[in-house]
Amino acid sequence: MARPTSMRDRLVRVTAPTAALCAVLLSLGGCLGTDIARRATAPQAELTPPAAVPGAPLPAPAAPPMPAAGGIGRIGSGAVKVALVLPLTGQGATVGAAMRNAAQLAYDEAQQPDLTLLVEDDRGSPDGAREATQEALRQGAEIVLGPLFAGNVQTAAAAARAAGKPVVGFSTDVTVASRGVYLLSFLPQPEVDRVVEDSVAGGKRSFAALIPETAYGNAVEAEFREAVARKGARVAAVERYPAGAPGPAVERLTRVIAGPGATADALFIPETADALPGVAAALTKAGFSPARIRPIGTALWNEPSLFALPALQGGRFASPDRTGFSNFSGRYQARFGAVPPRVASLAYDAVMLAAALSRRYGSQRFAESTLTNGSGFAGIDGTFRFRPDGQSERSLAVYEIRNNAAIPVSPAPRVLAKPGI
C-alpha cells in the first residue's frame, strides 16, 4: 500500500484526531466532523479469513512492535474504565499485539478521552479469557472489548454477564452473539445480503450456489436462501462439495449454469481466496461463462490474486469500503512501522466508540439502549450498528472484478436502512 504523500500526511495528522471521534456517533446528528472523518480517517479468524486490501503494502516486520515492559496493562488514566481483552501471548499473539497498538492509536486520536483501557492478556485460550475478564472487572471495567476468538468470547461473556457488564467481541462466529454480547466484526451474513440485494436490483432473478462443506459454508447457506427469498427471487439449485474437491458438484450444477439450457442468471460462490482458484478452474472446464451468468461472492473475494481468474470476470462481491482502512493503515504504519492486519481496525473502532459514548451519554454510556441505537455508528470500515441479539450490521460496498482489479460499482450507503427492512 503506497505511503501517503507528505502533504496528505500533514492533513491526516491535523484532521484525524478531531474528526474520528465525531464520526463514530452517527446517531448524534448534525456532527460536522462526520464527512471529514470519512475522508480523513476512515471488521475473521474462525469463519472468515481477513479480506486483503488491494495495493502495494510497505515492507513490514514479522510482527508489530509490542509496547515496552510495563506498558501493556493500561492505556490512559481516565475515570471510565474499559477492559481490552486480547491474545498477547499464545495463539493469535501477533494479531493481538497489532490490535493493542490500534487501541493506543485510537486513544491518542480521540484526544486523550476520559478513559482507562485495562489491557488484559487472554493467552489465546478460553480459561485465559475468563481470568483476564474477571481481573479487569475487579479493577472496575464497565465494558469488555474483545476477545478475538469465539471460545474466548463465550467465557469472557459469562464472566461479564455475572457482573452485569456488556461485551463487544471481535469473533466472526454469530453463535457466540447474544443479548449484551455484541460482535464488532466482519460477519459474513450482511455481505451475503448486500450482494444478493445488488444482484436482484440489477435484474437477476434465478440464483444457483456452489457452497463448500465448511463452517463458513454452513454459516452463509441459510442466509443466502433467506436473502434470495426476501428479494422475491428463486434458488434454482444448490450444490455442496467437500473442501478442495469442487469438481463433482460443478458437474451436477452444469445443467443450470452452463449450456443453452442454463436457468440461473447468478452463481453464488462463498469460497476462500486459497480455494477459489480450484473452483474457478472446475467451472471453466465445465463450460461456465461469467458473461452469461454472473458469479457473486463475499468479502473473501477481496484478494488481488483472484482478479485475473477467467471464471470470475464480471463477478461481484460485497465488502467494507477500502478507503477508510487504507487511511488507517497509513497512520498505523507511520506510528508503528508495520502494516496492520485487517482486523486491527476493529480494536480502533471499539476504543473510539467507547470514548465517544462515554463523552456523550454519561451514566448510560454502555446501556443496552445506547449500544443498540438503530442509527448506528460510523467507523473506519463504514457505518455499523449492533442488533439486540448481539449481531452487527454494516454498510457495505459492492465491487466488480474486471481488468485485473476490483472496481466499486455500488458505494457503501452512509446510512443503514431502518432495522428490520
PDB file of N, CA, C and O in Angstrom, residues 19 29 43 55 60 67 76 85 108 116-117 176 185 211-213 264 267 281 326 363 385 400 411:
ATOM      1  N   ALA A  19     -11.687  14.553  13.923  1.00  0.00           N
ATOM      2  CA  ALA A  19     -12.804  14.066  13.122  1.00  0.00           C
ATOM      3  C   ALA A  19     -13.226  12.666  13.480  1.00  0.00           C
ATOM      4  O   ALA A  19     -14.409  12.345  13.462  1.00  0.00           O
ATOM      5  N   GLY A  29     -26.419  13.113  15.025  1.00  0.00           N
ATOM      6  CA  GLY A  29     -27.000  14.023  14.050  1.00  0.00           C
ATOM      7  C   GLY A  29     -26.323  15.390  14.127  1.00  0.00           C
ATOM      8  O   GLY A  29     -26.040  15.911  15.188  1.00  0.00           O
ATOM      9  N   PRO A  43     -14.520  -5.556   9.729  1.00  0.00           N
ATOM     10  CA  PRO A  43     -14.130  -5.756  10.746  1.00  0.00           C
ATOM     11  C   PRO A  43     -14.501  -6.600   9.671  1.00  0.00           C
ATOM     12  O   PRO A  43     -15.217  -6.181   9.961  1.00  0.00           O
ATOM     13  N   GLY A  55      -3.449  -3.206  -3.115  1.00  0.00           N
ATOM     14  CA  GLY A  55      -2.452  -2.159  -3.053  1.00  0.00           C
ATOM     15  C   GLY A  55      -1.088  -2.776  -2.846  1.00  0.00           C
ATOM     16  O   GLY A  55      -0.937  -3.975  -2.695  1.00  0.00           O
ATOM     17  N   ALA A  60       6.936  -4.955   5.931  1.00  0.00           N
ATOM     18  CA  ALA A  60       6.581  -4.959   7.340  1.00  0.00           C
ATOM     19  C   ALA A  60       7.391  -6.002   8.075  1.00  0.00           C
ATOM     20  O   ALA A  60       7.703  -7.045   7.526  1.00  0.00           O
ATOM     21  N   PRO A  67       4.492  -2.938  23.104  1.00  0.00           N
ATOM     22  CA  PRO A  67       4.870  -1.831  23.963  1.00  0.00           C
ATOM     23  C   PRO A  67       5.996  -2.245  24.894  1.00  0.00           C
ATOM     24  O   PRO A  67       6.219  -3.429  25.143  1.00  0.00           O
ATOM     25  N   GLY A  76      -3.961   5.141  29.135  1.00  0.00           N
ATOM     26  CA  GLY A  76      -4.725   6.255  29.663  1.00  0.00           C
ATOM     27  C   GLY A  76      -4.913   6.176  31.168  1.00  0.00           C
ATOM     28  O   GLY A  76      -4.544   5.190  31.823  1.00  0.00           O
ATOM     29  N   VAL A  85      -9.503  -7.070  26.141  1.00  0.00           N
ATOM     30  CA  VAL A  85      -9.017  -8.431  26.324  1.00  0.00           C
ATOM     31  C   VAL A  85      -8.549  -8.980  24.982  1.00  0.00           C
ATOM     32  O   VAL A  85      -9.354  -9.145  24.058  1.00  0.00           O
ATOM     33  N   ASP A 108      -5.139   7.911  21.360  1.00  0.00           N
ATOM     34  CA  ASP A 108      -4.419   9.151  21.091  1.00  0.00           C
ATOM     35  C   ASP A 108      -5.196  10.051  20.133  1.00  0.00           C
ATOM     36  O   ASP A 108      -5.242  11.276  20.312  1.00  0.00           O
ATOM     37  N   THR A 116      -9.690   4.818  30.902  1.00  0.00           N
ATOM     38  CA  THR A 116      -8.539   3.975  31.194  1.00  0.00           C
ATOM     39  C   THR A 116      -8.799   2.628  30.546  1.00  0.00           C
ATOM     40  O   THR A 116      -9.783   1.953  30.876  1.00  0.00           O
ATOM     41  N   LEU A 117      -7.970   2.248  29.584  1.00  0.00           N
ATOM     42  CA  LEU A 117      -8.084   0.941  28.953  1.00  0.00           C
ATOM     43  C   LEU A 117      -7.271  -0.057  29.760  1.00  0.00           C
ATOM     44  O   LEU A 117      -6.047   0.073  29.870  1.00  0.00           O
ATOM     45  N   VAL A 176     -21.880 -17.015  19.098  1.00  0.00           N
ATOM     46  CA  VAL A 176     -21.499 -16.500  20.413  1.00  0.00           C
ATOM     47  C   VAL A 176     -22.136 -15.148  20.692  1.00  0.00           C
ATOM     48  O   VAL A 176     -21.964 -14.595  21.783  1.00  0.00           O
ATOM     49  N   SER A 185     -17.418  -7.122  14.205  1.00  0.00           N
ATOM     50  CA  SER A 185     -16.524  -7.923  13.368  1.00  0.00           C
ATOM     51  C   SER A 185     -17.090  -7.979  11.963  1.00  0.00           C
ATOM     52  O   SER A 185     -18.172  -7.447  11.697  1.00  0.00           O
ATOM     53  N   ILE A 211     -21.373 -24.307  -2.673  1.00  0.00           N
ATOM     54  CA  ILE A 211     -21.046 -23.981  -1.290  1.00  0.00           C
ATOM     55  C   ILE A 211     -20.155 -25.061  -0.683  1.00  0.00           C
ATOM     56  O   ILE A 211     -20.519 -26.244  -0.689  1.00  0.00           O
ATOM     57  N   PRO A 212     -19.006 -24.681  -0.147  1.00  0.00           N
ATOM     58  CA  PRO A 212     -18.112 -25.681   0.452  1.00  0.00           C
ATOM     59  C   PRO A 212     -18.687 -26.229   1.755  1.00  0.00           C
ATOM     60  O   PRO A 212     -19.411 -25.539   2.481  1.00  0.00           O
ATOM     61  N   GLU A 213     -18.351 -27.472   2.043  1.00  0.00           N
ATOM     62  CA  GLU A 213     -18.782 -28.108   3.295  1.00  0.00           C
ATOM     63  C   GLU A 213     -17.811 -27.713   4.403  1.00  0.00           C
ATOM     64  O   GLU A 213     -17.008 -28.507   4.892  1.00  0.00           O
ATOM     65  N   ALA A 264     -30.121 -20.462 -14.441  1.00  0.00           N
ATOM     66  CA  ALA A 264     -29.683 -19.478 -13.449  1.00  0.00           C
ATOM     67  C   ALA A 264     -29.102 -18.253 -14.139  1.00  0.00           C
ATOM     68  O   ALA A 264     -28.608 -18.337 -15.264  1.00  0.00           O
ATOM     69  N   LEU A 267     -24.509 -16.965  -9.904  1.00  0.00           N
ATOM     70  CA  LEU A 267     -23.929 -18.122  -9.215  1.00  0.00           C
ATOM     71  C   LEU A 267     -23.177 -17.649  -7.982  1.00  0.00           C
ATOM     72  O   LEU A 267     -22.186 -16.927  -8.072  1.00  0.00           O
ATOM     73  N   ALA A 281     -11.360 -23.025 -11.794  1.00  0.00           N
ATOM     74  CA  ALA A 281     -10.859 -23.914 -12.847  1.00  0.00           C
ATOM     75  C   ALA A 281     -11.884 -24.978 -13.209  1.00  0.00           C
ATOM     76  O   ALA A 281     -12.085 -25.301 -14.393  1.00  0.00           O
ATOM     77  N   SER A 326      -7.537   1.965   4.332  1.00  0.00           N
ATOM     78  CA  SER A 326      -6.310   2.429   3.691  1.00  0.00           C
ATOM     79  C   SER A 326      -5.721   3.613   4.452  1.00  0.00           C
ATOM     80  O   SER A 326      -4.515   3.668   4.714  1.00  0.00           O
ATOM     81  N   SER A 363     -23.842   8.340  32.490  1.00  0.00           N
ATOM     82  CA  SER A 363     -24.043   7.059  33.162  1.00  0.00           C
ATOM     83  C   SER A 363     -24.698   6.012  32.272  1.00  0.00           C
ATOM     84  O   SER A 363     -24.654   4.818  32.582  1.00  0.00           O
ATOM     85  N   ARG A 385     -23.953  -1.028  13.180  1.00  0.00           N
ATOM     86  CA  ARG A 385     -24.813  -0.975  14.360  1.00  0.00           C
ATOM     87  C   ARG A 385     -24.932  -2.367  14.955  1.00  0.00           C
ATOM     88  O   ARG A 385     -24.756  -3.376  14.274  1.00  0.00           O
ATOM     89  N   GLU A 400     -16.882  -4.964  -8.527  1.00  0.00           N
ATOM     90  CA  GLU A 400     -16.926  -5.843  -9.695  1.00  0.00           C
ATOM     91  C   GLU A 400     -15.504  -6.132 -10.162  1.00  0.00           C
ATOM     92  O   GLU A 400     -14.661  -5.229 -10.237  1.00  0.00           O
ATOM     93  N   PRO A 411     -21.555   2.086  -4.055  1.00  0.00           N
ATOM     94  CA  PRO A 411     -20.877   2.534  -2.844  1.00  0.00           C
ATOM     95  C   PRO A 411     -21.603   2.082  -1.578  1.00  0.00           C
ATOM     96  O   PRO A 411     -22.802   1.789  -1.600  1.00  0.00           O
TER      97      PRO A 411
END
